[in-house]
Short mmCIF file of C-alpha atoms in Angstrom, two decimals:
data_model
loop_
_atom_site.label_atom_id
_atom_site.label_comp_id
_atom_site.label_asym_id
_atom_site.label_seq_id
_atom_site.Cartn_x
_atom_site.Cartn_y
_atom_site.Cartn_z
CA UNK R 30 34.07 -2.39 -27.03
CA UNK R 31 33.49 -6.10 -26.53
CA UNK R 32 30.07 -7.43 -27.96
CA UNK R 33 28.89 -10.28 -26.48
CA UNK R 34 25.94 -12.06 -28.19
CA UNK R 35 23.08 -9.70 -28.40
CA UNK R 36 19.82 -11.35 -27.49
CA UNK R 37 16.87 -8.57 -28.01
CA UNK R 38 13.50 -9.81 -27.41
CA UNK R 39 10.16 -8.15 -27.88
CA UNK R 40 7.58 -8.87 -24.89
CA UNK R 41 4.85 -11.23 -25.46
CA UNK R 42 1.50 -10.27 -24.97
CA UNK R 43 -0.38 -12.86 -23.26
CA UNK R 44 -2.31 -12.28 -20.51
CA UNK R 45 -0.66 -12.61 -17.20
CA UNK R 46 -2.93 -13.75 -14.07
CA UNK R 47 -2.88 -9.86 -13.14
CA UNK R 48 -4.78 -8.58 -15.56
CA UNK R 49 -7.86 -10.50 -14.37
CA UNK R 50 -9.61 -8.19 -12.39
CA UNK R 51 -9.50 -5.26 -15.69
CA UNK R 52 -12.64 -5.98 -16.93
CA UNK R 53 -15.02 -3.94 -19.18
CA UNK R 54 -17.46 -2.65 -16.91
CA UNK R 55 -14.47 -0.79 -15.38
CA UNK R 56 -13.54 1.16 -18.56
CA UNK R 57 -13.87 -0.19 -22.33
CA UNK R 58 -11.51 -0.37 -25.00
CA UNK R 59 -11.20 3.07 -26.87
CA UNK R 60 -13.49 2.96 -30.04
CA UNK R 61 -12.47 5.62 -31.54
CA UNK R 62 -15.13 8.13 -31.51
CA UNK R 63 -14.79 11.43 -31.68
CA UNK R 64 -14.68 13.23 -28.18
CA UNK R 65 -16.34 16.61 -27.15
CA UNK R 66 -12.94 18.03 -25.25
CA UNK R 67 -13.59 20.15 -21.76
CA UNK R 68 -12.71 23.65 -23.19
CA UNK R 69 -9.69 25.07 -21.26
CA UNK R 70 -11.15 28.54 -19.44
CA UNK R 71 -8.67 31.31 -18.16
CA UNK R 72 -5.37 29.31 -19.01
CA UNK R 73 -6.39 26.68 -16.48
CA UNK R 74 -5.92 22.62 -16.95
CA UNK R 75 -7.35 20.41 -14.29
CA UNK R 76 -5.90 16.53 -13.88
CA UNK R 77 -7.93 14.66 -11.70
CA UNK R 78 -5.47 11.47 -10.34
CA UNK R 79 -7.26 8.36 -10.91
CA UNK R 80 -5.13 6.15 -8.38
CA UNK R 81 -3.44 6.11 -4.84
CA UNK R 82 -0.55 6.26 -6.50
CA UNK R 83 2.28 4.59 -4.09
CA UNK R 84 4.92 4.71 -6.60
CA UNK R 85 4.56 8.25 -6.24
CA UNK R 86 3.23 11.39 -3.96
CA UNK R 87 -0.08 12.30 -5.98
CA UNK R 88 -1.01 15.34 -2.93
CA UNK R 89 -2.73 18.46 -4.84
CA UNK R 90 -0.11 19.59 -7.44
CA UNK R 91 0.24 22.61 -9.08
CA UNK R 92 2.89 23.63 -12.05
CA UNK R 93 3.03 26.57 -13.86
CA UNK R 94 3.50 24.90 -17.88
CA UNK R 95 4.75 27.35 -21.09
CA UNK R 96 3.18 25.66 -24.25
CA UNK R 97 4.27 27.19 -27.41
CA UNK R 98 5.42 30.26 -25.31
CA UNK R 99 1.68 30.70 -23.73
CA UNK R 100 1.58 30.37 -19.80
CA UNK R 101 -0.90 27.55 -18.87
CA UNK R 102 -1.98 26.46 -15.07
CA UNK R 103 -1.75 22.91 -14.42
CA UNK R 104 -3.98 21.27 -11.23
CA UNK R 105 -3.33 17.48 -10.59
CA UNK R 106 -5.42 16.46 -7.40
CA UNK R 107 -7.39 13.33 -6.58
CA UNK R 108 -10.02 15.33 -5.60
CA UNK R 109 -11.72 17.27 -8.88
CA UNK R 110 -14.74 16.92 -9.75
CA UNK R 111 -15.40 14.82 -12.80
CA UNK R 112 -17.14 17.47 -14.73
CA UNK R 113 -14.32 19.54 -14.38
CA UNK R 114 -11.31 17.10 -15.16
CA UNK R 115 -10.02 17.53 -18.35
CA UNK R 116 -7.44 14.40 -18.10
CA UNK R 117 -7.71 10.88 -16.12
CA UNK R 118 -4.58 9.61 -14.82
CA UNK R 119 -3.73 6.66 -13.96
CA UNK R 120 -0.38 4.92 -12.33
CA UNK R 121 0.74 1.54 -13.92
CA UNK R 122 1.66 0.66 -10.63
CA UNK R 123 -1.80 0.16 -8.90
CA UNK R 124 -3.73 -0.03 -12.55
CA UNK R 125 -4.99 -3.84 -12.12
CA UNK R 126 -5.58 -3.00 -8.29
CA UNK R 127 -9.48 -2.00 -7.46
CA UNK R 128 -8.20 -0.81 -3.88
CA UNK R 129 -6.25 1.29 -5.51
CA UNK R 130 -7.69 3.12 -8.46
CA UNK R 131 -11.18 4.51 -8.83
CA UNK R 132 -13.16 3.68 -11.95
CA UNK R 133 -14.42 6.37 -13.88
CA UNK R 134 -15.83 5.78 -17.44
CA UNK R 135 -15.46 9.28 -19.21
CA UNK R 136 -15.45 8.44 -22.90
CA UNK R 137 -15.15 12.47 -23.34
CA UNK R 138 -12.14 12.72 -21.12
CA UNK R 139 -8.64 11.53 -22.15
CA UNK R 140 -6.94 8.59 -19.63
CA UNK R 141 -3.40 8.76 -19.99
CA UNK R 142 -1.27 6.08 -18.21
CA UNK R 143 1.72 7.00 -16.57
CA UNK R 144 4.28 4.18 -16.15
CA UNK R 145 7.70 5.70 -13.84
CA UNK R 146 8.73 1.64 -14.50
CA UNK R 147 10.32 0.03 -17.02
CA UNK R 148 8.89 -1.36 -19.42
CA UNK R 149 9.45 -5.05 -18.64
CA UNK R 150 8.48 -4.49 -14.83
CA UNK R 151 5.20 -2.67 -16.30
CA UNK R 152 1.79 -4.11 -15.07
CA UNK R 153 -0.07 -2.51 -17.81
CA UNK R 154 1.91 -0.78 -20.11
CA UNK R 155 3.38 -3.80 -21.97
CA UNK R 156 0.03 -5.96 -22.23
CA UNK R 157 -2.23 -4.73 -25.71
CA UNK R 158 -5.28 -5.24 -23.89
CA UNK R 159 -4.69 -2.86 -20.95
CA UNK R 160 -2.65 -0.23 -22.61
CA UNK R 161 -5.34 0.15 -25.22
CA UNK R 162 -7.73 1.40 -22.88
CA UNK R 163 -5.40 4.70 -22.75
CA UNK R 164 -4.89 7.50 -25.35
CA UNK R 165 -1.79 8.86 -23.95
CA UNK R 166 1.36 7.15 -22.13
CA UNK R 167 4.02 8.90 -20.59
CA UNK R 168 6.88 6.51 -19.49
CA UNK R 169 10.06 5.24 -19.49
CA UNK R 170 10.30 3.64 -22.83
CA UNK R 171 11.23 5.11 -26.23
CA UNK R 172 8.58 6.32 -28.69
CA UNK R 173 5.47 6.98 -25.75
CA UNK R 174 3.90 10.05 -26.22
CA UNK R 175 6.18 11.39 -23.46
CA UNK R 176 9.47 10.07 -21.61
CA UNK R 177 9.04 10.09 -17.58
CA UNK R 178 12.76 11.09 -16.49
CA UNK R 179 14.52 10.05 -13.13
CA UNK R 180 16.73 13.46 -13.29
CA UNK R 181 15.06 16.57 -15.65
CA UNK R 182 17.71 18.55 -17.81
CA UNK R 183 17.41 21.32 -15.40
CA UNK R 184 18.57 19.82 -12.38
CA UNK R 185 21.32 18.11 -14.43
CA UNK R 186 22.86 21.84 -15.66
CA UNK R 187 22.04 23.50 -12.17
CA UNK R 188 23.92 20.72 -10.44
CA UNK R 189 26.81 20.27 -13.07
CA UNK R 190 26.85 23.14 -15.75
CA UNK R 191 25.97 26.17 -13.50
CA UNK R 192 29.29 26.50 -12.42
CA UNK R 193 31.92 24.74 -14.17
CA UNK R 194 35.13 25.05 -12.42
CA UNK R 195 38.00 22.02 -12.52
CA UNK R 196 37.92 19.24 -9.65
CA UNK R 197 40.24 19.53 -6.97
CA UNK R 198 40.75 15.20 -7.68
CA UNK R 199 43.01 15.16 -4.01
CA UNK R 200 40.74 17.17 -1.98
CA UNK R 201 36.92 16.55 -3.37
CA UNK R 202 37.46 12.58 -4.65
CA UNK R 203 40.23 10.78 -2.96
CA UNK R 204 40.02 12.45 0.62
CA UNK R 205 36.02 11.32 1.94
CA UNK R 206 37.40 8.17 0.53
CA UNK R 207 40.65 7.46 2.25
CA UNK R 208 38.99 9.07 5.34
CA UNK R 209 36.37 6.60 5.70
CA UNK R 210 38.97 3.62 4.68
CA UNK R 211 40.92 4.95 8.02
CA UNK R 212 38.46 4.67 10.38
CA UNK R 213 36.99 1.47 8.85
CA UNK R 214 40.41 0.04 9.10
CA UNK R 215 40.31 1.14 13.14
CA UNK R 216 36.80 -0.39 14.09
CA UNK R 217 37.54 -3.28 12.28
CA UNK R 218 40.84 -3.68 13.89
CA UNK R 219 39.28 -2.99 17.29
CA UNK R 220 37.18 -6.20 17.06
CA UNK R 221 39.30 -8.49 18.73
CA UNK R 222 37.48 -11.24 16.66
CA UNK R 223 39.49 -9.97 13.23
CA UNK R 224 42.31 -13.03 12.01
CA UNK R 225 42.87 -11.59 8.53
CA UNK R 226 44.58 -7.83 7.90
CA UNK R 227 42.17 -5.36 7.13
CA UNK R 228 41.41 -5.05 3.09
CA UNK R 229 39.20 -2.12 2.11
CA UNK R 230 36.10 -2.37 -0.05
CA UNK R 231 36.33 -0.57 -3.42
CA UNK R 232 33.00 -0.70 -4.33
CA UNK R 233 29.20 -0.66 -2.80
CA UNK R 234 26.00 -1.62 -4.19
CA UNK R 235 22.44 -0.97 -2.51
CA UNK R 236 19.98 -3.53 -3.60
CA UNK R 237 17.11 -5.04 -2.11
CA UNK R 238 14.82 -6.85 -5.00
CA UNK R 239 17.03 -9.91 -5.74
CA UNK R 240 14.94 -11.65 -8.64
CA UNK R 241 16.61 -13.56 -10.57
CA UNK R 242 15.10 -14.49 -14.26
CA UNK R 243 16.43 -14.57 -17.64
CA UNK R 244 16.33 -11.17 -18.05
CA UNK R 245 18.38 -9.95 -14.57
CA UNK R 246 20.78 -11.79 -13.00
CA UNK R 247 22.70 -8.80 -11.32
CA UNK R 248 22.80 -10.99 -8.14
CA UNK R 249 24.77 -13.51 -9.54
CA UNK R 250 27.14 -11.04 -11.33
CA UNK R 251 28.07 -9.58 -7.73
CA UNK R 252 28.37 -12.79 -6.21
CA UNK R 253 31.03 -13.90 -8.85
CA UNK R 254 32.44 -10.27 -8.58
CA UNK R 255 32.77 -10.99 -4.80
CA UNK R 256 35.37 -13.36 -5.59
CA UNK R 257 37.90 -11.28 -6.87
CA UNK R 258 37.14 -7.83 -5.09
CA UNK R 259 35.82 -6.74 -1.94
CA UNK R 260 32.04 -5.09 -1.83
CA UNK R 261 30.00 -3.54 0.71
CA UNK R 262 26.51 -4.59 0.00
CA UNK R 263 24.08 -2.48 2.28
CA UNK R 264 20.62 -3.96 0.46
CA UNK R 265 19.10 -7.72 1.03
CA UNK R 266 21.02 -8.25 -1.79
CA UNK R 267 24.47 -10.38 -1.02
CA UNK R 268 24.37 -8.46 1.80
CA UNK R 269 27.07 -8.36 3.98
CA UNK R 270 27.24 -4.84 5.54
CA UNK R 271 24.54 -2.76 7.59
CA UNK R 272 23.39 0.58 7.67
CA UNK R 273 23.97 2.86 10.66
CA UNK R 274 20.29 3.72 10.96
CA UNK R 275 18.97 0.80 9.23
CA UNK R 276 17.31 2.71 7.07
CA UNK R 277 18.10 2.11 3.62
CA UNK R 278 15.48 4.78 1.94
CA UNK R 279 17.46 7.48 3.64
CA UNK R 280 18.47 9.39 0.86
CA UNK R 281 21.35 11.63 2.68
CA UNK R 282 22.92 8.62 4.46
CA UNK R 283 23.10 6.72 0.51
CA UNK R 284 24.57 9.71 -0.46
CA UNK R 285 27.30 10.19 2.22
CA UNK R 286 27.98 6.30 1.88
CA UNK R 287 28.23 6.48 -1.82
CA UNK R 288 30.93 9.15 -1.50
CA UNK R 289 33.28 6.99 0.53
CA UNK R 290 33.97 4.23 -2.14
CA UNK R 291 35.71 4.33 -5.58
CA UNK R 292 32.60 2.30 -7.45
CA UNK R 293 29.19 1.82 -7.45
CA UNK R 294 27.22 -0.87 -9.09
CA UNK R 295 24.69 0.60 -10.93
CA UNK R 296 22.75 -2.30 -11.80
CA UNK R 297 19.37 -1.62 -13.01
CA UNK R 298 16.67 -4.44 -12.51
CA UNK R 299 16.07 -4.42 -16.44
CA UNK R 300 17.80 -3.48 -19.31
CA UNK R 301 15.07 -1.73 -21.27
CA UNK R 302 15.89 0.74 -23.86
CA UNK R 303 14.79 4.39 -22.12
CA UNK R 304 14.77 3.02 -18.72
CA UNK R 305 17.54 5.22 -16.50
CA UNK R 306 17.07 4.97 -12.91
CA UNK R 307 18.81 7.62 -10.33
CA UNK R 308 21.74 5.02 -9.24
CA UNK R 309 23.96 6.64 -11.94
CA UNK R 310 23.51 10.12 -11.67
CA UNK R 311 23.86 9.60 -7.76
CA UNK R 312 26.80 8.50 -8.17
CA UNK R 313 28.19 11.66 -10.56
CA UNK R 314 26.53 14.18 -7.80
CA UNK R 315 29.08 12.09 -5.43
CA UNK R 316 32.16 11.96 -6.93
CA UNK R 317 31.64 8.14 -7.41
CA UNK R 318 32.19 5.75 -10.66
CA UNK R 319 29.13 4.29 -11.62
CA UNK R 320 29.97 0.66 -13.16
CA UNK R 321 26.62 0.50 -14.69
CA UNK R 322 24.75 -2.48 -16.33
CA UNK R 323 22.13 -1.13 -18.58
CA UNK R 324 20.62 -1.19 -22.11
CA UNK R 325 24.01 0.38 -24.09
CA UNK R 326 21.59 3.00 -26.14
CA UNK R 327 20.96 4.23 -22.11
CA UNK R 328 24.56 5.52 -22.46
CA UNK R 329 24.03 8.23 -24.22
CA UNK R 330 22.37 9.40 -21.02
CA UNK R 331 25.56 9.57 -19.42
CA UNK R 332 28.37 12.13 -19.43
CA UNK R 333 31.46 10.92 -21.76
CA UNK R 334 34.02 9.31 -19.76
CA UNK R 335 32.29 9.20 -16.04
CA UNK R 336 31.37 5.53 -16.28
CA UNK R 337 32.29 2.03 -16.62
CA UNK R 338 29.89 -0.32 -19.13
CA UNK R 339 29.75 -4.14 -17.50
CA UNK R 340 28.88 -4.69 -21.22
CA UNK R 341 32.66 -4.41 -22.16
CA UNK R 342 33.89 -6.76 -20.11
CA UNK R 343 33.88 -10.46 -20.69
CA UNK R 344 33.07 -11.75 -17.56
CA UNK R 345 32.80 -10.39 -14.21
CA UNK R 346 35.87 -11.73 -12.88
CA UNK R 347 37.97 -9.78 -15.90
CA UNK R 348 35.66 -6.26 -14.83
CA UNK R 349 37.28 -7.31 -11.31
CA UNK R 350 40.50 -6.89 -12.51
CA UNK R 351 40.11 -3.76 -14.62
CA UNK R 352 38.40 -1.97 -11.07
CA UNK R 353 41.90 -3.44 -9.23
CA UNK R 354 43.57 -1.90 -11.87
CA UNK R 355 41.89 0.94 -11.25
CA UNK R 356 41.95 1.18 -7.34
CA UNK R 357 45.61 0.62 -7.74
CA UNK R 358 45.95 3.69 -10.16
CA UNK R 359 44.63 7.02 -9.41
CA UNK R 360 46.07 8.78 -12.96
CA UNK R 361 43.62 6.49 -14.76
CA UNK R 362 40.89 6.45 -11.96
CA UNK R 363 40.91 10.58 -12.05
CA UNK R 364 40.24 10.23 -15.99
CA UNK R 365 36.67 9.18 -15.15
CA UNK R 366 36.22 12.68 -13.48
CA UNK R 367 37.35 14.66 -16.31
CA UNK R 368 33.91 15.40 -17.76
CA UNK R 369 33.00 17.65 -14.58
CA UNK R 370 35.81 20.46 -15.84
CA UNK R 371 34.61 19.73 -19.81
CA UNK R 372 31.97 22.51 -20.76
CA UNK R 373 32.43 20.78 -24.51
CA UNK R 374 31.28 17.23 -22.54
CA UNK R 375 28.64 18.88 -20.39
CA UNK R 376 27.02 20.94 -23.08
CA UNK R 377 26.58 17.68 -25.35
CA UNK R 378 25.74 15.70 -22.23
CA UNK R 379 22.68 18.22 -21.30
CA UNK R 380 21.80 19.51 -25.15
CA UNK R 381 21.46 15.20 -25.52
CA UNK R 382 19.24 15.00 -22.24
CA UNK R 383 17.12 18.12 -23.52
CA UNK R 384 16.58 16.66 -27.15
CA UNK R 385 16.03 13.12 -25.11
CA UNK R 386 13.30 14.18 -22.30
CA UNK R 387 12.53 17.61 -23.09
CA UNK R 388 12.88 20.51 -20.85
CA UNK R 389 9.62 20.43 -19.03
CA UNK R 390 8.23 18.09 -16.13
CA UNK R 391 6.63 15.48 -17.01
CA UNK R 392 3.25 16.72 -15.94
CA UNK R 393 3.63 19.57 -18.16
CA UNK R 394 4.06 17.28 -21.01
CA UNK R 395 0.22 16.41 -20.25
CA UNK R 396 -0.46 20.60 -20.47
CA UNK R 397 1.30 19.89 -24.38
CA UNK R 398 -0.75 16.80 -25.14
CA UNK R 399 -3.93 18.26 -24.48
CA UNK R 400 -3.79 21.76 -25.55
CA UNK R 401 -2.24 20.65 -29.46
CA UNK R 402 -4.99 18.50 -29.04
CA UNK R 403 -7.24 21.21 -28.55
CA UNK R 404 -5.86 22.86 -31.04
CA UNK R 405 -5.83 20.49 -33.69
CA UNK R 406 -9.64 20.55 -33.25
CA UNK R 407 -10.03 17.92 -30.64
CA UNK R 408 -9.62 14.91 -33.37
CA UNK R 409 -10.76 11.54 -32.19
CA UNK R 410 -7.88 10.33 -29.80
CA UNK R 411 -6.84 6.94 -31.07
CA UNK R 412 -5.87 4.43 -28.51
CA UNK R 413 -2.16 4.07 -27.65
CA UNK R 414 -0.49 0.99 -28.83
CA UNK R 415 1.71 -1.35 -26.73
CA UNK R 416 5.68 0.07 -27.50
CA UNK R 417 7.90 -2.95 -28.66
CA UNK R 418 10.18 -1.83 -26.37
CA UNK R 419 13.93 -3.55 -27.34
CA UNK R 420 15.11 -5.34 -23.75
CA UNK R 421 18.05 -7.63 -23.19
CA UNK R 422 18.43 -10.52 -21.86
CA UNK R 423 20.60 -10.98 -18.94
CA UNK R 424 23.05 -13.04 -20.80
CA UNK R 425 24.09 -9.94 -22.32
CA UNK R 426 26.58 -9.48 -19.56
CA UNK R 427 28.27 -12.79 -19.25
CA UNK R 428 29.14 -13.85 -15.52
CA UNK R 429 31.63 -16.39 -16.77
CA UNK R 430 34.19 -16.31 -19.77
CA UNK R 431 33.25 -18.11 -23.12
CA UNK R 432 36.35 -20.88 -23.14
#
């Protein structure tokens, strides 16, 4: 694998204008004191959300959780009473926001901060005077007290290991996509307009935040990639292709477009160790190549052989020419689909995603937080500490060749 220059950095933690309106009287800084726990009565665990929650659907929730084989009730609403909560959460999304989150000061209740971002996109999470306001965080990043997952083990075997059977390549990978390159080909060549003979798109890429910094610069890297292939680009991003319905949140229309090209840029908006958006395992539910720029450790996340790293590639224009290659060779293009007839592949995929995130929801990692708390005697709580979370820098993934 080619290594470009590694450039790791850990995230400074000065105060950014956003933190301004966290001030004491909202909550203080954990001291350390030993709390007098709500005692859990008939099995049942009450989470009272703390915040509107946007990021997220926070209506009434209620999951059945197994700690340590014992059948627990857990009740996340907005709505309990604060003599009955036993946790305070709060989203890192609205945390810094006093139209969205409602102030309580419990020092006998445990906050825990739930941050679905990564960690360089965090408001709170990555800043030592915010985070330490929490005892628990359940995130994205490696070494929280629990890992928020896009995709939960379970889903991953009932979709892929439930019923292993070999790929019919022809029928299930190539046809959708030759189908749609047919009638493509026909409205384009029913625009009168047309001067050039129709050339098909290999890949697609939906993307609508187009920030550029030095840590992301996956703009620029499709831009130069523009160059040498053709891409349908359906978000604000270098867009140059629109959506049917024009409505790019439409999960079942991403899906069915996905399916019609070879490649998909999975291009996550940082390259934080833990964080693993949907795009790629999108892409494996349709029969689609992810071409994925992410931290490498994220990997490991990923099936053997179903994906293309940008981060072996010295420049975009020579990843172009290994996708031609590719679009120009279906023997080597069906070896990235492989892994969906390899129970040896699968079973180390999903035992790594189990040992990884765990097997329960994320919300019943909260259930296993506070009950071996509980159990442990209700300890003082220390406050959680800031996770020097490894990120790259964008020049990881060269857009242009060294000379």
């Amino acid at each position: 694998m080619f290594l470009f220059l590694v450039i790791c950095f850990f995230l400074p933690q000065n105060k950014p204008s956003h933190l301004a309106p966290l001030k004491s009287k909202y909550f203080a800084d954990i001291d350390n004191k030993k709390l007098n726990p709500l005692p859990i009565v008939d099995n049942k665990i009450n989470v009272r959300f703390m915040s509107m929650c946007w990021f997220i659907n926070c209506v009434d929730v209620q999951e059945v959780c197994f700690v340590d084989g014992e059948k627990y009730d857990l009740n996340l609403s907005r709505h309990h009473p604060i003599v009955d909560t036993h946790m305070q959460v709060y989203h890192d999304p609205d945390i810094v926001d006093t139209n969205y989150v409602t102030w309580v000061d419990t020092p006998n209740t445990p906050r825990v901060l739930i941050n679905p971002e990564s960690f360089l996109n965090s408001r709170c999470a990555q800043y030592e005077e915010c985070v330490n306001r929490f005892h628990w965080v359940i995130s994205t990043s490696v070494g929280d007290e629990g890992m928020w997952p896009y995709f939960l083990p379970g889903s991953i075997h009932s979709s892929f290991l439930s019923d292993i059977k070999k790929v019919d390549f022809q029928q299930e990978v190539l046809n959708p996509k030759l189908m749609f390159r047919r009638e493509d080909q026909l409205e384009y060549e029913s625009n009168a307009t047309f001067t050039e003979p129709y050339k098909p798109a290999i890949a697609s890429w939906f993307t609508s935040n187009c920030q550029s910094t030095k840590y992301v610069q996956r703009e620029q890297y499709v831009m130069e990639l523009m160059k040498h292939i053709k891409i349908d680009s359906y978000g604000a991003c270098a867009h140059n292709r629109d959506l049917k319905n024009n409505n790019r949140f439409d999960p079942d229309q991403k899906s069915r477009i996905l399916s019609k090209y070879k490649f998909y840029f999975s291009f996550e908006n940082s390259y934080c160790r833990g964080y693993h958006s949907e795009k790629s395992f999108q892409c494996l539910q349709n029969n689609v190549v992810p071409v994925m720029m992410t931290h490498p450790d994220n990997l490991k996340l990923m099936p053997r052989g179903s994906y293309i790293f940008v981060g072996d590639f010295k420049s975009a224009k020579e990843l172009a020419e290994y996708l031609t290659k590719l679009e120009n060779d279906d023997v080597e293009y069906q070896k990235y689909f492989t892994w969906k007839s390899d129970p040896v592949i699968l079973k180390e995929w999903y035992d790594y995603l189990v040992s990884f995130y765990g097997n329960a929801s994320p919300y019943c990692k909260l259930a296993e937080l506070y009950i071996n708390w509980i159990k442990q005697g209700g300890w003082t709580l220390s406050k959680s500490r800031p996770l020097k979370n490894v990120c790259l820098r964008a020049d990881y993934f060269p857009i242009l060749s060294k000379q």
